[in-house]
């Protein structure tokens, strides 16, 4: 093929694309203009930009509908309807999306995805053959468009930067202008210009050889290796009878979704590539047990912690992938992949059982059960009787409260509703149950679930007055060791005529006036001795944060110059059984 012909194939007939999708091109230009005004006006009204993004796939989809079903009708009239109908849809959407369904951002994103998938779906609905080839061509055109738009943006950026440095100072917003133009104007025009015509034959369309090699001999082997690893984990679960980790659902689902995409892409070459044919035939069967494992894993998390938006989406994705893999085992029909995807989005976002509504109801029920379990709800009434609530349950209650009132939530209706009463602010509900910010624990979930001890602390609700010397002449209160005890750092402080020196593992106390050594002890040895004494008792609590009474955290001894007592108020651990920090009170008297 001559260079001129290659160039002509790469740069399609731009005029033809504009004539075929004029409304879509107009919306791309409008999006660019509004974005520029927003940036230059020193305000970022992103809402209209978000909604105008909907207009691009919506108007393009409507144009494909006209081509397919109303080709012989008045073209200008239909395009006028397309333009004003799209504008009307945007205004109506802006009115309802903010206060209904799943929240504005999710609603807009879901709408864009629906029309984007419809843009793929419309041309292949009644195609009896080459459906996957058509999808291949559209995906390929998108990749090429992104590449060219990126090169154009980088070129503009280089020109702007050079002029800014060598000639005149230019505003940095020009870089944003260049990006928006490359995406919304050039990108849209270039992409629609490369689309196949409605009745254009795809018999001679082939994947570029390098892409075929990439998919068949790199991506598919990697997918199969990854599948083998997951099956080994599956076997480990069966032999050890240990339940799967929550993360397994994510490890399975995203790779399975990508694998489904690869199945669609390799379908046109299965007739000539045996490896691709093997993959398409057997991978759906292989993936079903793994998807069921992910289903079991996410159900376990839901049973433990209720439904949240993320778990809802994972569950929808699990069901959608299971449906499509079974579909490919029974019947190869890519259109049902796209139709089921749209159906899944409609259920997840726009149905009465959308992800936000279901999650709010689930977390409210979870919170109510926690309050009943811990005696805060008694006889159908909320009390502030929380004396017997464990640290773990306090943390769990606070995690639910934080779910409802986190700073990133845009949903006005995402509030706690217990026993028929709605609480507008978190502090309102916390006051009713007697909770405070100290109920939160910032230790890792893994540590909490495994019962790995991260901190042992002195109970402070036993009527103890920590600043009293209690039978000793002197008290060094809240002495902190915040670095590892086996380092060579030295810590010195003066306290009421005494010098306290911590070097390596040794704590020394000297009388400054008499210049005599009162105490010299191995603090690391004492801390470990105390921990060995309380280790079993601490681990029985099966929590990362443990509280113990003073007797358990006290060390008593004497030297020839003094008697002393050390009470550990906090013992911190960097990892299991390894102490890396202490807070302690030292009581002593000279002899």
XYZ file of C-alpha atoms in Angstrom:
591
model
C 0.000 0.000 0.000
C 1.363 3.408 -0.981
C 2.143 6.018 1.660
C -0.626 8.272 0.306
C -3.209 5.503 0.692
C -2.006 4.687 4.232
C -2.271 8.348 5.163
C -5.746 8.524 3.652
C -6.862 5.474 5.663
C -5.427 6.905 8.864
C -6.878 10.389 8.357
C -10.466 9.725 7.319
C -12.795 12.054 5.501
C -13.322 14.680 8.242
C -16.041 16.384 6.220
C -17.940 13.110 5.898
C -17.820 12.600 9.667
C -19.136 16.098 10.376
C -21.964 15.620 7.858
C -22.857 12.259 9.373
C -22.837 13.375 13.055
C -23.395 17.176 12.942
C -25.301 17.354 16.249
C -22.586 15.436 18.112
C -19.889 17.719 16.682
C -21.905 20.805 17.705
C -22.184 19.534 21.276
C -18.442 18.875 21.323
C -17.845 22.521 20.306
C -20.375 23.783 22.890
C -18.629 21.725 25.558
C -15.318 23.320 24.583
C -16.732 26.867 24.676
C -18.443 26.438 28.057
C -15.307 24.860 29.520
C -13.239 27.848 28.325
C -15.685 30.360 29.832
C -15.688 28.431 33.111
C -11.884 28.421 33.291
C -11.344 32.033 32.214
C -14.147 33.271 34.451
C -12.143 32.023 37.469
C -14.888 29.640 38.469
C -15.358 25.990 37.678
C -19.030 25.286 37.055
C -18.409 21.608 36.523
C -22.087 20.658 36.704
C -22.932 21.849 33.188
C -19.730 20.365 31.815
C -20.674 16.982 33.307
C -24.132 17.135 31.729
C -22.803 18.255 28.360
C -20.589 15.160 28.341
C -23.861 13.166 28.332
C -24.879 15.003 25.149
C -22.032 13.528 23.081
C -22.885 9.786 23.360
C -26.635 10.571 23.509
C -26.715 12.612 20.273
C -24.417 10.114 18.517
C -26.666 7.215 19.561
C -29.772 9.046 18.307
C -28.033 9.608 14.954
C -27.325 5.866 14.690
C -30.994 5.182 15.471
C -31.989 7.553 12.639
C -29.623 5.804 10.228
C -30.927 2.381 11.141
C -34.673 2.930 11.453
C -35.535 6.310 9.876
C -33.088 6.578 7.010
C -35.717 7.668 4.496
C -37.312 10.248 6.786
C -36.579 13.966 6.831
C -32.959 14.133 7.958
C -32.934 17.816 8.959
C -36.138 17.495 10.988
C -34.792 14.478 12.869
C -31.524 16.248 13.660
C -33.387 19.279 14.985
C -35.343 16.891 17.223
C -32.033 15.276 18.203
C -30.475 18.622 19.165
C -33.366 20.074 21.155
C -34.347 16.694 22.584
C -30.813 16.247 23.925
C -30.865 19.749 25.454
C -34.255 19.009 27.055
C -32.918 15.723 28.447
C -29.918 17.549 29.947
C -32.128 20.168 31.662
C -34.540 17.550 33.019
C -31.624 15.397 34.200
C -30.054 18.369 36.000
C -33.345 19.004 37.792
C -33.735 15.436 39.059
C -30.260 13.928 39.333
C -29.098 16.012 42.300
C -31.849 14.964 44.686
C -32.972 11.591 43.375
C -31.687 8.096 42.690
C -28.023 7.553 43.649
C -26.671 11.110 43.782
C -25.612 13.503 41.036
C -22.127 12.188 40.248
C -23.225 8.541 40.096
C -26.363 9.415 38.111
C -24.409 11.380 35.493
C -21.702 8.723 35.220
C -24.292 5.950 34.832
C -26.149 7.915 32.137
C -22.958 8.473 30.155
C -22.166 4.751 30.385
C -25.672 3.744 29.249
C -25.583 5.922 26.116
C -21.974 4.944 25.480
C -22.945 1.241 25.470
C -26.057 1.980 23.384
C -23.745 3.594 20.853
C -22.000 0.208 20.568
C -25.227 -1.772 20.657
C -27.473 -0.063 18.074
C -25.390 -0.962 14.962
C -25.054 -4.658 15.889
C -28.607 -5.497 17.025
C -29.727 -6.879 13.663
C -26.323 -7.769 12.260
C -26.296 -11.523 11.687
C -22.529 -11.691 11.345
C -19.374 -9.729 12.058
C -20.796 -8.235 15.276
C -17.510 -8.648 17.089
C -15.635 -7.294 14.062
C -17.709 -4.120 14.238
C -16.919 -3.775 17.950
C -13.265 -4.396 17.166
C -13.307 -1.562 14.651
C -14.953 0.870 17.098
C -12.533 -0.003 19.929
C -9.608 0.298 17.536
C -10.845 3.715 16.354
C -11.145 4.868 19.952
C -7.573 3.864 20.733
C -6.304 5.614 17.589
C -8.366 8.725 18.424
C -6.995 8.860 21.980
C -3.473 8.526 20.604
C -3.893 11.329 18.058
C -5.673 13.606 20.566
C -2.855 13.054 23.047
C -0.210 13.866 20.434
C -2.142 17.013 19.449
C -2.382 18.101 23.105
C 1.342 17.513 23.662
C 2.097 19.487 20.510
C -0.059 22.403 21.635
C 1.571 22.240 25.089
C 5.061 22.362 23.551
C 4.110 25.403 21.444
C 2.514 27.202 24.416
C 5.511 26.422 26.629
C 8.024 27.599 24.023
C 6.194 30.890 23.380
C 5.827 31.411 27.145
C 9.564 30.963 27.733
C 10.995 32.702 24.646
C 8.513 35.398 23.620
C 5.657 36.471 25.919
C 4.179 35.223 29.163
C 1.064 33.131 28.559
C -1.552 32.089 31.122
C -1.270 28.486 32.274
C -4.988 27.984 31.568
C -4.044 27.662 27.895
C -2.846 24.145 28.635
C -6.356 23.282 29.842
C -7.820 24.914 26.718
C -5.562 22.739 24.577
C -6.607 19.595 26.429
C -10.352 20.318 26.153
C -10.039 21.185 22.458
C -8.059 18.015 21.721
C -10.664 15.861 23.483
C -14.032 17.502 22.787
C -13.514 19.020 19.343
C -10.721 17.200 17.528
C -11.337 13.900 19.351
C -15.067 13.827 18.599
C -14.677 14.795 14.931
C -11.796 12.388 14.315
C -13.601 9.488 16.011
C -16.972 9.818 14.238
C -15.162 10.242 10.915
C -13.587 6.791 11.302
C -16.802 4.913 12.121
C -17.984 2.239 9.715
C -21.070 3.042 7.656
C -24.344 1.318 8.442
C -24.104 -1.210 5.606
C -20.357 -1.173 5.139
C -18.922 -4.654 4.698
C -16.563 -5.958 7.370
C -15.594 -9.113 5.519
C -12.092 -7.841 4.828
C -11.559 -6.134 8.191
C -8.716 -7.663 10.179
C -7.043 -6.879 13.465
C -3.542 -5.500 12.969
C -1.102 -8.406 13.226
C 0.731 -6.870 16.174
C -2.547 -6.561 18.131
C -3.428 -10.170 17.337
C -0.021 -11.305 18.623
C -0.410 -9.154 21.743
C -3.818 -10.653 22.576
C -3.183 -14.283 21.655
C 0.390 -14.783 22.804
C 0.798 -12.311 25.668
C -2.533 -11.341 27.225
C -4.269 -14.732 27.043
C -1.278 -16.636 28.535
C -1.110 -14.051 31.346
C -4.833 -14.507 31.999
C -4.421 -18.289 32.128
C -1.451 -18.018 34.539
C -3.484 -15.692 36.767
C -6.372 -18.179 36.611
C -4.038 -20.976 37.720
C -2.972 -18.920 40.754
C -6.603 -18.320 41.707
C -7.351 -22.038 41.394
C -4.408 -22.819 43.668
C -5.913 -20.423 46.201
C -9.272 -22.151 45.670
C -7.620 -25.515 46.434
C -5.991 -24.038 49.547
C -9.424 -22.989 50.823
C -10.790 -26.495 50.299
C -7.877 -28.241 52.028
C -7.485 -25.812 54.931
C -11.227 -25.120 55.323
C -10.292 -21.461 55.806
C -12.789 -18.954 54.502
C -11.696 -16.724 51.567
C -10.409 -13.205 52.213
C -12.666 -10.292 51.313
C -10.163 -9.045 48.730
C -10.587 -12.224 46.656
C -13.786 -10.883 45.087
C -11.859 -7.927 43.615
C -8.987 -10.143 42.482
C -11.446 -12.367 40.603
C -13.905 -9.841 39.213
C -11.750 -7.230 37.527
C -9.632 -9.834 35.792
C -12.774 -11.752 34.735
C -14.331 -8.581 33.306
C -11.142 -7.937 31.322
C -11.135 -11.577 30.196
C -14.699 -11.189 28.908
C -13.542 -8.208 26.850
C -10.729 -10.345 25.409
C -13.244 -13.099 24.514
C -15.197 -10.554 22.465
C -12.049 -9.255 20.784
C -10.716 -12.709 19.778
C -14.022 -14.052 18.416
C -13.353 -12.933 14.797
C -9.975 -14.739 14.711
C -11.039 -18.044 16.287
C -11.470 -19.570 12.824
C -7.743 -19.226 12.114
C -6.113 -19.212 15.558
C -6.493 -22.419 17.582
C -5.201 -20.805 20.779
C -7.872 -18.082 20.553
C -10.507 -20.732 19.814
C -9.439 -22.774 22.861
C -9.558 -19.681 25.070
C -13.021 -18.625 23.912
C -14.437 -22.134 24.298
C -13.030 -23.125 27.678
C -12.372 -19.936 29.639
C -16.073 -19.267 30.406
C -16.317 -22.761 31.935
C -13.105 -22.276 33.904
C -14.183 -18.875 35.236
C -17.580 -19.920 36.655
C -16.212 -21.583 39.855
C -14.004 -18.539 40.485
C -16.958 -16.187 40.079
C -18.924 -18.330 42.540
C -15.968 -18.062 44.953
C -16.126 -14.263 44.606
C -19.887 -14.414 45.193
C -19.334 -16.395 48.393
C -16.621 -13.970 49.508
C -18.707 -10.814 49.023
C -21.728 -12.450 50.654
C -19.566 -13.187 53.678
C -18.571 -9.502 53.912
C -22.191 -8.419 53.519
C -23.280 -10.816 56.281
C -20.581 -9.386 58.595
C -20.754 -5.677 57.805
C -23.928 -5.085 55.787
C -24.288 -3.665 52.282
C -22.424 -0.537 51.191
C -22.326 1.095 47.763
C -19.040 -0.645 46.911
C -20.279 -4.086 47.986
C -23.525 -3.541 46.073
C -21.575 -2.764 42.883
C -19.341 -5.789 43.411
C -22.444 -7.965 43.831
C -23.999 -6.559 40.636
C -20.736 -7.164 38.782
C -20.556 -10.750 40.073
C -24.099 -11.507 38.854
C -23.477 -9.794 35.510
C -20.238 -11.719 34.883
C -21.814 -15.014 35.929
C -24.700 -14.406 33.510
C -22.362 -13.598 30.619
C -19.975 -16.491 31.194
C -22.933 -18.905 31.257
C -24.233 -17.137 28.138
C -20.934 -17.802 26.334
C -21.042 -21.440 27.400
C -24.561 -21.873 26.013
C -24.724 -19.355 23.169
C -22.255 -16.845 21.724
C -24.124 -13.567 21.367
C -22.282 -10.375 22.193
C -25.373 -8.184 22.009
C -26.663 -9.724 25.253
C -23.424 -8.716 26.972
C -24.192 -5.085 26.159
C -27.944 -5.349 26.868
C -27.326 -6.997 30.242
C -24.744 -4.306 31.085
C -27.315 -1.553 30.497
C -29.892 -3.498 32.496
C -27.417 -3.881 35.401
C -26.754 -0.100 35.442
C -30.476 0.676 35.405
C -31.047 -1.586 38.409
C -27.975 -0.368 40.291
C -28.609 3.354 39.843
C -32.134 4.182 38.692
C -34.336 1.489 40.244
C -36.086 1.670 43.656
C -33.456 -0.873 44.731
C -30.468 1.254 43.725
C -27.106 1.035 45.453
C -27.649 4.042 47.735
C -31.165 3.141 48.924
C -30.261 -0.473 49.628
C -26.999 0.520 51.362
C -28.673 3.108 53.615
C -31.368 0.614 54.667
C -28.779 -2.114 55.265
C -26.496 0.073 57.393
C -29.410 1.412 59.437
C -30.491 -2.168 60.188
C -26.902 -3.104 61.027
C -26.618 -0.149 63.413
C -29.907 -1.012 65.086
C -28.776 -4.618 65.616
C -25.470 -3.400 67.112
C -27.299 -1.104 69.517
C -29.675 -3.875 70.592
C -26.807 -6.363 70.971
C -24.859 -3.950 73.191
C -27.835 -2.963 75.359
C -28.066 0.631 74.074
C -31.545 -0.047 72.691
C -33.717 -1.525 75.425
C -37.469 -2.082 75.306
C -37.724 -0.224 72.011
C -35.962 2.911 73.338
C -32.446 4.325 72.883
C -30.420 4.832 76.054
C -26.861 5.974 76.761
C -26.161 2.813 78.748
C -22.827 1.951 77.122
C -20.686 0.821 80.085
C -20.485 -2.757 78.840
C -19.794 -1.951 75.172
C -16.426 -3.399 74.132
C -13.784 -1.403 72.269
C -14.405 -3.491 69.152
C -18.151 -2.835 69.223
C -17.609 0.876 69.899
C -15.376 1.046 66.866
C -17.932 -0.830 64.767
C -20.716 1.537 65.852
C -18.563 4.541 64.957
C -17.724 3.050 61.558
C -21.449 2.933 60.746
C -21.931 6.531 61.939
C -18.989 7.632 59.777
C -20.557 5.842 56.797
C -23.609 8.082 57.034
C -21.903 11.379 57.747
C -18.574 11.233 55.919
C -17.418 14.521 54.398
C -17.475 13.229 50.811
C -21.174 12.333 50.819
C -23.314 14.581 48.594
C -26.557 12.840 49.542
C -28.844 14.867 51.773
C -30.940 11.805 52.529
C -28.004 9.672 53.705
C -28.749 9.868 57.423
C -29.232 7.592 60.402
C -32.833 6.603 60.953
C -33.365 4.522 64.085
C -36.739 3.659 65.645
C -38.496 6.044 63.271
C -36.358 9.103 64.102
C -33.921 10.709 61.643
C -30.722 12.331 62.935
C -29.469 15.268 60.875
C -25.964 15.447 62.388
C -23.614 12.759 63.731
C -23.150 14.586 67.024
C -26.932 14.486 67.580
C -26.975 10.711 67.433
C -23.681 10.309 69.318
C -25.072 12.430 72.157
C -28.161 10.230 72.422
C -26.139 6.995 72.766
C -23.372 8.591 74.842
C -20.659 8.084 72.228
C -17.600 10.234 71.606
C -14.645 10.386 69.225
C -12.602 8.083 71.472
C -14.861 5.231 70.346
C -12.996 5.249 67.037
C -10.038 2.965 66.538
C -7.553 3.714 63.777
C -5.847 0.348 63.874
C -5.918 -1.756 60.712
C -8.929 -3.939 60.051
C -6.608 -6.939 59.552
C -5.125 -6.479 63.025
C -8.558 -6.152 64.558
C -9.912 -9.233 62.803
C -6.826 -11.354 63.589
C -6.620 -10.141 67.184
C -2.991 -8.998 66.705
C -2.208 -6.674 69.605
C -1.158 -3.168 68.538
C -1.441 -1.454 71.918
C -1.947 -2.373 75.567
C -3.195 0.494 77.721
C -3.954 1.130 81.357
C -7.636 1.349 82.208
C -8.358 4.938 83.182
C -11.874 4.414 84.501
C -10.843 2.644 87.706
C -10.716 5.802 89.830
C -6.927 5.987 89.504
C -5.265 9.371 89.996
C -2.126 8.978 87.966
C -0.459 12.170 89.255
C -0.367 10.986 92.881
C 2.912 9.409 94.060
C 1.022 6.884 96.233
C 3.544 5.940 98.949
C 6.637 7.056 97.052
C 8.527 10.328 97.383
C 8.794 11.119 93.698
C 6.865 10.548 90.491
C 8.059 10.903 86.929
C 4.741 11.167 85.139
C 4.070 9.989 81.583
C 7.669 9.271 80.577
C 7.565 8.573 76.834
C 9.820 6.241 74.851
C 8.800 6.832 71.242
C 11.747 5.203 69.462
C 12.911 1.606 69.316
C 14.542 0.545 72.561
C 17.574 -1.063 70.943
C 18.781 2.131 69.225
C 21.783 4.157 70.352
C 19.832 7.362 70.889
C 19.989 9.091 74.273
C 17.100 10.840 75.980
C 17.716 13.156 78.989
C 15.303 15.186 81.099
C 15.512 16.986 84.448
C 12.693 16.535 86.938
C 12.572 17.982 90.488
C 16.325 17.757 91.073
C 16.748 14.432 89.303
C 18.238 13.679 85.904
C 16.557 10.869 83.937
C 18.705 9.340 81.199
C 17.552 6.759 78.667
C 20.347 5.255 76.565
C 20.048 2.009 74.619
C 17.828 -0.123 76.864
C 18.928 1.379 80.197
C 17.054 3.924 82.269
C 19.189 5.808 84.805
C 18.000 8.261 87.487
C 20.577 10.496 89.198
C 20.311 12.917 92.130
C 21.741 16.096 90.624
C 22.612 17.754 93.943
C 24.304 14.693 95.467
C 25.664 13.468 92.123
C 24.619 9.927 93.037
C 22.969 7.233 90.969
C 19.581 6.342 92.423
C 18.381 3.853 89.832
C 19.803 1.963 86.852
C 17.459 -0.548 85.186
C 17.052 -2.322 81.838
C 13.719 -0.863 80.680
C 13.385 -3.163 77.666
C 13.844 -6.227 79.892
C 11.193 -4.997 82.343
C 8.729 -4.148 79.539
C 9.098 -7.621 78.025
C 8.790 -9.237 81.461
C 5.511 -7.393 82.030
C 4.290 -8.363 78.545
C 5.090 -12.060 79.070
C 3.056 -11.923 82.281
C -0.016 -10.408 80.584
C 0.385 -11.866 77.079
C -2.129 -14.698 77.357
C -4.647 -12.543 79.192
C -4.323 -9.852 76.501
C -4.663 -12.228 73.572
C -7.863 -13.697 75.031
C -9.565 -10.359 74.362
C -8.954 -10.988 70.623
C -8.601 -7.257 69.914
C -5.841 -5.041 68.581
C -6.374 -2.515 71.376
C -6.341 -3.984 74.897
C -7.089 -2.311 78.231
C -5.848 -3.840 81.492
C -6.018 -2.822 85.165
C -3.069 -1.235 87.004
C -2.008 -4.437 88.766
C -1.322 -6.149 85.419
C 0.884 -3.301 84.195
C 2.897 -2.653 87.354
C 6.490 -3.650 88.105
C 7.800 -3.425 91.708
C 11.428 -3.736 92.832
C 14.240 -2.307 94.975
C 17.932 -1.466 94.647
C 20.477 -0.639 97.336
C 19.761 3.082 96.828
C 16.001 3.109 96.157
C 12.683 1.364 95.962
C 10.631 1.929 92.841
C 7.474 1.087 90.945
C 6.862 1.362 87.202
C 3.300 1.543 85.864
C 3.026 1.188 82.077
C 0.193 3.365 80.788
C 0.786 2.302 77.155
C 2.785 -0.430 75.423
C 2.921 -0.093 71.619
C 3.824 -2.839 69.152
C 5.244 -2.410 65.632
C 4.364 -6.000 64.788
C 3.184 -9.043 66.670
C 4.970 -9.354 70.056
C 7.574 -6.679 69.160
C 7.537 -3.634 71.460
C 8.465 -0.325 69.829
C 7.143 2.326 72.213
C 6.228 2.918 75.854
C 4.473 5.400 78.074
C 5.133 4.889 81.769
C 4.938 6.438 85.226
C 7.996 5.926 87.491
C 7.469 6.079 91.265
C 10.592 5.981 93.495
C 11.988 6.840 96.897
C 15.614 7.149 97.961
C 16.830 4.982 100.818
